Structures are given as structure tokens and as C-alpha cells.
CSV table of C-alpha atoms in Angstrom, one decimal:
chain,number,residue,atom,x,y,z
A,11,MET,CA,13.7,4.5,-17.6
A,12,THR,CA,10.4,4.5,-19.4
A,13,SER,CA,10.8,0.9,-20.5
A,14,VAL,CA,11.7,-0.2,-17.0
A,15,LEU,CA,8.5,1.5,-15.6
A,16,GLN,CA,6.4,-0.2,-18.2
A,17,GLU,CA,7.9,-3.6,-17.6
A,18,VAL,CA,7.0,-3.4,-13.9
A,19,ASP,CA,3.3,-3.3,-14.7
A,20,GLU,CA,3.6,-6.1,-17.3
A,21,ARG,CA,5.9,-8.5,-15.3
A,22,SER,CA,4.1,-8.0,-12.0
A,23,ARG,CA,1.3,-10.2,-13.5
A,24,LEU,CA,3.7,-13.2,-14.0
A,25,ALA,CA,3.2,-16.0,-11.6
A,26,GLY,CA,4.0,-19.7,-11.1
A,27,THR,CA,7.6,-19.9,-12.5
A,28,ASN,CA,10.6,-21.4,-10.7
A,29,LYS,CA,12.3,-18.1,-11.0
A,30,PHE,CA,11.4,-14.7,-9.7
A,31,GLU,CA,11.9,-11.2,-10.9
A,32,LEU,CA,13.6,-8.5,-8.8
A,33,LEU,CA,13.1,-4.7,-9.3
A,34,LEU,CA,16.5,-3.2,-8.5
A,35,PHE,CA,16.8,0.4,-7.2
A,36,ARG,CA,19.1,2.7,-5.3
A,37,LEU,CA,18.5,4.5,-2.0
A,38,GLY,CA,21.5,6.7,-2.0
A,39,GLN,CA,24.7,6.7,0.1
A,40,ASP,CA,24.9,4.7,3.3
A,41,PRO,CA,26.9,5.9,6.4
A,42,GLY,CA,29.9,4.1,5.1
A,43,GLY,CA,29.8,6.0,1.8
A,44,ARG,CA,28.6,3.0,-0.3
A,45,ARG,CA,25.7,3.1,-2.8
A,46,GLU,CA,24.2,-0.4,-2.5
A,47,ILE,CA,21.7,-2.0,-4.8
A,48,PHE,CA,18.4,-2.9,-3.2
A,49,GLY,CA,15.6,-5.1,-4.6
A,50,ILE,CA,11.9,-5.9,-4.2
A,51,ASN,CA,9.9,-8.8,-5.8
A,52,VAL,CA,8.1,-7.5,-8.9
A,53,PHE,CA,5.1,-9.6,-8.0
A,54,LYS,CA,4.4,-7.2,-5.2
A,55,VAL,CA,4.8,-4.1,-7.3
A,56,ARG,CA,1.7,-2.5,-8.7
A,57,GLU,CA,3.6,0.1,-10.6
A,58,ALA,CA,6.6,2.4,-10.5
A,59,LEU,CA,6.2,6.0,-11.5
A,60,VAL,CA,7.9,9.4,-11.5
A,61,MET,CA,7.4,10.9,-8.0
A,62,PRO,CA,4.0,12.4,-7.9
A,63,THR,CA,2.9,15.3,-5.7
A,64,VAL,CA,3.0,14.3,-2.1
A,65,THR,CA,0.7,16.0,0.4
A,66,ALA,CA,2.2,16.3,3.9
A,67,MET,CA,0.0,15.1,6.8
A,68,PRO,CA,0.3,16.7,10.2
A,69,GLY,CA,1.2,14.2,12.8
A,70,ALA,CA,2.3,11.5,10.3
A,71,PRO,CA,4.6,8.8,11.6
A,72,GLN,CA,8.3,9.2,11.3
A,73,HIS,CA,9.6,8.5,7.7
A,74,VAL,CA,6.1,9.0,6.2
A,75,LEU,CA,6.4,11.9,3.7
A,76,GLY,CA,2.6,12.2,3.4
A,77,VAL,CA,0.1,10.8,1.0
A,78,ALA,CA,-0.3,10.7,-2.8
A,79,ASN,CA,-3.3,10.3,-5.1
A,80,ILE,CA,-2.5,7.3,-7.3
A,81,ARG,CA,-5.2,6.6,-9.8
A,82,GLY,CA,-7.9,7.8,-7.4
A,83,GLN,CA,-6.5,5.9,-4.4
A,84,ILE,CA,-4.9,7.8,-1.5
A,85,VAL,CA,-1.6,6.0,-0.7
A,86,PRO,CA,0.9,6.7,2.1
A,87,VAL,CA,4.4,7.5,0.9
A,88,ILE,CA,7.3,6.1,2.9
A,89,ASP,CA,10.8,7.7,2.7
A,90,LEU,CA,12.6,4.4,2.2
A,91,PRO,CA,16.1,5.8,2.2
A,92,ALA,CA,15.4,7.4,5.6
A,93,VAL,CA,14.1,4.0,7.0
A,94,VAL,CA,17.2,2.2,5.8
A,95,GLY,CA,19.6,4.9,6.8
A,96,CYS,CA,20.7,6.2,3.4
A,97,THR,CA,21.1,9.7,2.1
A,98,PRO,CA,19.7,10.1,-1.5
A,99,LYS,CA,20.6,12.7,-4.1
A,100,GLY,CA,16.8,13.1,-4.4
A,101,LEU,CA,13.6,11.0,-4.4
A,102,SER,CA,12.7,10.7,-8.0
A,103,ILE,CA,10.7,7.4,-8.2
A,104,LEU,CA,7.7,6.0,-6.3
A,105,ILE,CA,7.3,2.3,-6.1
A,106,VAL,CA,3.7,1.4,-5.4
A,107,THR,CA,3.4,-2.0,-3.6
A,108,GLU,CA,0.7,-4.2,-2.2
A,109,TYR,CA,1.4,-6.2,0.9
A,110,GLU,CA,-1.0,-8.1,3.1
A,111,ARG,CA,-4.0,-6.4,1.5
A,112,SER,CA,-2.7,-2.9,1.9
A,113,VAL,CA,-1.2,-0.5,-0.6
A,114,GLN,CA,1.7,1.9,0.1
A,115,GLY,CA,4.3,3.8,-1.9
A,116,PHE,CA,8.1,3.7,-1.3
A,117,ALA,CA,10.0,6.8,-2.4
A,118,VAL,CA,13.5,5.8,-3.8
A,119,GLU,CA,16.4,7.6,-5.4
A,120,GLU,CA,16.2,5.8,-8.7
A,121,VAL,CA,15.1,2.5,-10.3
A,122,GLU,CA,17.8,0.6,-12.3
A,123,GLU,CA,16.3,-2.5,-13.9
A,124,ILE,CA,14.3,-5.7,-13.6
A,125,THR,CA,16.3,-9.0,-13.4
A,126,ARG,CA,15.1,-12.6,-13.4
A,127,LEU,CA,16.9,-14.9,-11.0
A,128,GLU,CA,16.9,-18.5,-10.0
A,129,TRP,CA,15.8,-18.9,-6.3
A,130,SER,CA,19.1,-20.8,-5.7
A,131,ARG,CA,21.0,-17.5,-6.2
A,132,VAL,CA,19.1,-15.9,-3.3
A,133,LEU,CA,20.5,-16.5,0.2
A,134,SER,CA,19.0,-15.9,3.6
A,135,ALA,CA,20.3,-12.8,5.2
A,136,GLU,CA,19.5,-14.2,8.7
A,137,ALA,CA,21.4,-17.4,8.0
A,138,ASN,CA,24.4,-15.2,7.0
A,139,ALA,CA,24.2,-13.2,10.3
A,140,VAL,CA,23.0,-10.0,8.5
A,141,GLY,CA,19.3,-9.7,9.0
A,142,GLY,CA,18.0,-6.3,10.1
A,143,MET,CA,15.9,-4.7,7.3
A,144,VAL,CA,17.2,-7.2,4.8
A,145,THR,CA,15.5,-10.6,4.4
A,146,SER,CA,17.8,-12.1,1.7
A,147,ILE,CA,20.8,-11.4,-0.5
A,148,ALA,CA,20.6,-12.0,-4.3
A,149,ARG,CA,23.6,-12.7,-6.4
A,150,LEU,CA,22.8,-10.8,-9.6
A,151,ASP,CA,25.3,-12.6,-11.9
A,152,THR,CA,27.6,-15.7,-11.9
A,153,ASP,CA,30.9,-13.9,-11.8
A,154,GLY,CA,32.1,-15.8,-8.7
A,155,ASP,CA,33.5,-13.7,-5.9
A,156,LYS,CA,33.0,-10.6,-8.0
A,157,SER,CA,29.2,-11.2,-8.4
A,158,ARG,CA,27.1,-8.1,-7.8
A,159,LEU,CA,24.8,-8.4,-4.8
A,160,ALA,CA,21.3,-6.9,-4.2
A,161,LEU,CA,19.8,-6.5,-0.7
A,162,VAL,CA,16.2,-7.7,-0.7
A,163,LEU,CA,14.3,-5.7,1.8
A,164,ASP,CA,12.0,-7.3,4.4
A,165,VAL,CA,9.0,-5.2,3.6
A,166,GLU,CA,6.9,-6.7,6.4
A,167,LYS,CA,9.5,-5.4,8.9
A,168,VAL,CA,9.6,-2.0,7.2
A,169,LEU,CA,5.8,-1.7,7.5
A,170,ARG,CA,5.8,-3.0,11.1
A,171,ASP,CA,8.3,-0.3,12.0
A,172,VAL,CA,6.8,2.6,10.0
A,173,LEU,CA,3.1,1.8,9.8
A,174,PRO,CA,2.4,-0.8,12.5
A,175,SER,CA,-1.3,-0.3,12.1
A,176,ARG,CA,-1.0,-1.9,8.6
A,177,VAL,CA,0.4,-5.1,9.9
A,178,ALA,CA,-2.3,-7.4,11.3
A,179,GLU,CA,-2.1,-8.4,14.9
A,180,VAL,CA,-3.0,-11.9,15.9
A,181,ASP,CA,-6.2,-12.2,18.0
A,182,ALA,CA,-5.8,-15.6,19.6
A,183,GLY,CA,-9.5,-15.6,20.4
A,184,ARG,CA,-10.4,-15.5,16.7
A,185,VAL,CA,-8.1,-18.4,15.6
A,186,GLY,CA,-10.7,-21.0,16.4
A,187,ALA,CA,-10.7,-24.5,17.8
A,188,ARG,CA,-7.4,-26.1,18.9
A,189,LEU,CA,-5.8,-28.8,16.8
A,190,ASN,CA,-5.6,-32.3,18.1
A,191,LEU,CA,-2.5,-33.7,16.5
A,192,PRO,CA,-1.1,-37.3,17.1
A,193,PRO,CA,1.6,-37.3,19.8
A,194,GLY,CA,4.9,-36.4,18.2
A,195,SER,CA,3.4,-34.8,15.2
A,196,VAL,CA,4.2,-31.1,14.4
A,197,VAL,CA,3.3,-28.3,12.0
A,198,LEU,CA,6.4,-27.5,9.9
A,199,ALA,CA,6.3,-23.8,8.8
A,200,ALA,CA,8.6,-21.9,6.4
A,201,ASP,CA,8.9,-18.2,6.1
A,202,ASP,CA,11.9,-15.9,5.5
A,203,SER,CA,10.4,-12.8,7.3
A,204,PHE,CA,10.9,-12.4,11.0
A,205,VAL,CA,7.7,-10.5,11.3
A,206,ALA,CA,5.7,-13.2,9.5
A,207,ARG,CA,7.3,-16.0,11.5
A,208,SER,CA,6.3,-14.2,14.7
A,209,GLN,CA,2.7,-13.9,13.5
A,210,ILE,CA,2.6,-17.6,12.5
A,211,GLU,CA,4.0,-18.7,15.8
A,212,LYS,CA,1.2,-16.9,17.6
A,213,VAL,CA,-1.5,-18.6,15.5
A,214,LEU,CA,0.1,-22.1,16.1
A,215,GLN,CA,0.4,-21.4,19.8
A,216,ALA,CA,-3.3,-20.4,19.9
A,217,LEU,CA,-4.1,-23.7,18.1
A,218,ASN,CA,-2.0,-25.6,20.7
A,219,ALA,CA,0.0,-27.0,17.8
A,220,PRO,CA,3.7,-28.0,18.3
A,221,TYR,CA,5.7,-26.7,15.4
A,222,ILE,CA,9.1,-26.5,13.7
A,223,MET,CA,9.9,-23.1,12.2
A,224,THR,CA,12.3,-22.7,9.3
A,225,LYS,CA,13.5,-19.7,7.3
A,226,THR,CA,13.8,-21.0,3.7
A,227,GLY,CA,12.2,-23.6,1.5
A,228,LYS,CA,15.5,-25.5,1.4
A,229,GLU,CA,15.7,-25.6,5.2
A,230,ALA,CA,12.1,-26.9,5.3
A,231,TRP,CA,12.8,-29.5,2.6
A,232,ASP,CA,15.9,-30.8,4.5
A,233,ARG,CA,13.9,-31.1,7.8
A,234,LEU,CA,11.1,-32.9,6.0
A,235,ARG,CA,13.5,-35.4,4.5
A,236,ALA,CA,15.1,-36.0,7.9
A,237,LEU,CA,11.6,-36.5,9.5
A,238,ALA,CA,10.6,-38.9,6.7
A,239,HIS,CA,13.8,-40.9,7.3
A,240,GLU,CA,13.0,-41.1,11.0
A,241,ALA,CA,9.5,-42.3,10.3
A,242,GLN,CA,10.9,-45.0,8.0
A,243,LEU,CA,13.3,-46.2,10.7
A,244,GLU,CA,10.4,-46.3,13.2
A,245,GLY,CA,8.0,-48.0,10.8
A,246,LYS,CA,5.6,-45.1,11.1
A,247,PRO,CA,3.8,-43.1,8.4
A,248,VAL,CA,5.4,-39.7,8.0
A,249,THR,CA,2.1,-38.0,9.0
A,250,ASP,CA,2.9,-39.2,12.5
A,251,LYS,CA,5.8,-36.8,12.4
A,252,VAL,CA,4.5,-33.9,10.2
A,253,ALA,CA,0.7,-33.1,10.3
A,254,VAL,CA,0.9,-30.2,7.8
A,255,VAL,CA,3.4,-28.0,6.0
A,256,LEU,CA,2.7,-24.2,6.1
A,257,SER,CA,4.8,-22.5,3.5
A,258,ASP,CA,5.5,-18.9,2.2
A,259,LEU,CA,6.0,-18.5,-1.5
A,260,GLU,CA,8.9,-16.1,-1.7
A,261,MET,CA,11.9,-17.6,0.1
A,262,PRO,CA,15.7,-17.7,-0.5
A,263,GLU,CA,17.2,-20.9,-2.0
A,264,MET,CA,13.9,-22.6,-2.7
A,265,ASP,CA,10.5,-21.0,-3.1
A,266,GLY,CA,7.2,-22.4,-1.8
A,267,PHE,CA,6.0,-23.6,-5.2
A,268,THR,CA,9.2,-25.7,-5.6
A,269,LEU,CA,8.9,-27.0,-2.0
A,270,THR,CA,5.3,-28.1,-2.5
A,271,ARG,CA,6.1,-29.8,-5.8
A,272,GLN,CA,9.0,-31.7,-4.3
A,273,ILE,CA,6.8,-32.8,-1.4
A,274,LYS,CA,4.1,-34.1,-3.7
A,275,GLN,CA,6.6,-35.9,-5.9
A,276,ASP,CA,8.2,-37.7,-3.0
A,277,GLU,CA,6.5,-41.1,-2.2
A,278,ARG,CA,7.3,-40.7,1.5
A,279,LEU,CA,5.9,-37.2,1.8
A,280,ARG,CA,3.1,-36.9,-0.8
A,281,HIS,CA,0.3,-37.4,1.7
A,282,VAL,CA,1.5,-34.5,3.9
A,283,PRO,CA,-0.9,-31.6,3.3
A,284,VAL,CA,0.6,-28.3,2.3
A,285,VAL,CA,-1.0,-24.9,3.0
A,286,ILE,CA,0.5,-21.9,1.1
A,287,HIS,CA,0.6,-18.7,3.2
A,288,SER,CA,1.7,-15.7,1.2
A,289,SER,CA,1.4,-12.0,0.7
A,290,LEU,CA,1.3,-12.7,-3.1
A,291,THR,CA,-2.4,-12.5,-3.8
A,292,GLY,CA,-4.2,-13.2,-7.0
A,293,GLN,CA,-5.9,-16.0,-8.8
A,294,ALA,CA,-2.8,-16.9,-10.9
A,295,ASN,CA,-0.9,-17.7,-7.7
A,296,GLU,CA,-3.7,-19.6,-6.1
A,297,ASP,CA,-4.2,-21.7,-9.3
A,298,HIS,CA,-0.5,-22.5,-9.5
A,299,ALA,CA,-0.5,-23.5,-5.9
A,300,ARG,CA,-3.3,-26.0,-6.6
A,301,ASN,CA,-1.5,-27.2,-9.7
A,302,VAL,CA,1.6,-28.2,-7.7
A,303,GLY,CA,-0.5,-30.0,-5.2
A,304,ALA,CA,-1.1,-27.5,-2.3
A,305,GLU,CA,-4.3,-28.3,-0.3
A,306,GLY,CA,-4.8,-24.7,0.7
A,307,TYR,CA,-3.9,-21.1,0.0
A,308,VAL,CA,-4.3,-18.3,2.5
A,309,PRO,CA,-3.3,-14.6,1.8
A,310,LYS,CA,-1.3,-12.9,4.6
A,311,PHE,CA,-2.3,-12.1,7.2
A,312,ALA,CA,-5.6,-13.2,8.5
A,313,ALA,CA,-5.2,-15.4,11.7
A,314,GLU,CA,-8.8,-16.7,11.5
A,315,GLU,CA,-8.4,-17.8,7.9
A,316,LEU,CA,-5.0,-19.4,8.6
A,317,GLY,CA,-6.3,-21.4,11.6
A,318,SER,CA,-9.3,-22.6,9.5
A,319,ALA,CA,-7.1,-23.7,6.6
A,320,ILE,CA,-4.7,-25.6,8.8
A,321,ARG,CA,-7.6,-27.4,10.6
A,322,LYS,CA,-9.2,-28.2,7.3
A,323,ALA,CA,-6.0,-29.6,5.8
A,324,VAL,CA,-5.2,-31.8,8.9
A,325,ALA,CA,-8.8,-33.1,9.0
A,326,ALA,CA,-8.7,-34.0,5.2
A,327,ALA,CA,-5.4,-35.8,5.7
A,328,ALA,CA,-6.8,-37.8,8.6
A,329,GLN,CA,-9.7,-39.0,6.5
A,330,ARG,CA,-7.3,-40.2,3.8
A,331,THR,CA,-5.2,-42.3,6.2
């Protein structure tokens, strides 16, 4: 256990690989009597520690146990098993996470290990008609039909349900000037979180920008190739079909770094600007996004910054053509 907790802090600083690392944990027994494995991206974990003293807060939202003093910062503690509907033997570990510029702790039954996976082994939960609190399903090994599965939680949805004040609302009046895109051109966006997609859609609607919304990097890549083929058949530049790509970083099947790299390596698509939009903050991620060719990087979720980045990318692309 001690080595696992130490590795969380060390590995959370890793960025820019084509793989990702998943912190695996248990939440207890579900209503069907099963004890499933759950996961969270290590990049979003500040630390995992033995459950500290939690101070109850009168009038706290449902499933909030109270607050804890973590290295001088007061952090709300969420009863994650209760949110998901599991019954734990006890809450022994606190996973401290940072999402969209806020810090919170998730109380869990136990932490198991950290595993490194290829994004191709992570499948969209929505695409497989599961959804709910789960954003994706990770195959932990290559043992065919007997492969162990981990349920990757949609933390944005958990926070929206438990602490809605921590999820930024879109103020259309602050998004800024509308986009003037060529007729037939769209913004292609990719994000695996339902909550994030809803926020992005509100920004794009405020910008008066037509859009295509996808749930994974692979789905976005397939749509881009189809649009590039259409543009070729019509004798048009692909930018007449796609004005800008807006991509999350963490996505099943293909992550945002890989998607951006493939766009920039494709002769038909390399002039399409890419803006990375992610809750993974930090200079290492921003530097790697630039290294693979992204024109912009916006931390989730600031509608004004997102609108500005999209306008800037579209304007720069127009000057090049």
C-alpha cells in the first residue's frame, strides 16, 4: 500500500505519452453483490493518503462527508461509494484530485494498484450503452474474454451531481464575438464526458458556430477523414469543411495528443487548427500539445477563454490560406 501511495505522487507528474496510467480502487459491494474495480486517471490525482480526520459540516450536500485539512488546504470529502451506489467495508483511503481548477477528495474503500494502458484498450461506455457515472471501460489485460475490466468514472458528472457549484456554468454573454465561418464549415469537437460536451455545445451555440460533436478521438479521426475525402471529391480545401478541431486529451480509443499528431501528419488535414481543451492542467501538458502541433490549449472550463482560443485559431488559419 505504501508504495502505491508514493507512486501516485510520482506518476501524476508524467505527461505526453501515448499511454495513460490508471489508479485502480474498490468502492465496496454493489446492489448485485459484486465488487467491481474502478479507475481514475493518475494525471488528475494529487495524492492518495490514509483517510484523514474529516470534519462534518452542517447542511453539507448529500454524499459530502465534510472537509479535511490536506497540507493546509481545506478540501471537501465526497463519499464516492455512496454516489455510485456501493456499500464499502470501510472508507480507508482518500484520493485527492484536481478537476477544472478545483480540489476535492474522494473517500474509497481501498486502493489496489496503478496500471499503464494503451488508449486502444479503453472503450467508450456511452458507445456500449452503459454510460451513467462511467465514462469508459478499460481492459486491464489481454486475456481475451476473461480480461479484467475497470470502470473509469466520469468525474465531471460526479462533481456536477454532488457539488454543482464547482462545475462552471456557461455565461453566453461572456463568450465574446460570434464566429463567421465559411458556409458548410463546422467546428469538430471531441470529448468523452457528457457534462463537458454539454458545456462545449453552449459555447459553440453562443459563437453561432455549427458543429459536429464526437465522444472519442477515434470517432473524431474517422469523421475528419470522411470530411477530407468529401472535400477532395468536391475540389475544395478541407478547411471549407472543418474550421477548427476542439479536442479533449483523455478519451477512449484515441487520446487528444494522438489525434492532434495524426491530423498534423496528414497532408489533407495538417492546415486544420487544433485547440486542446482539457482538465489536465500543467506546463508539461501544454508543452506537449504544442509539440504535436496544437494551435491552442485551454484548461477546462472557462467559456470566455475557450471562445477566444477558437476565434484566434480560426483567424490564424484564415490568414494562412
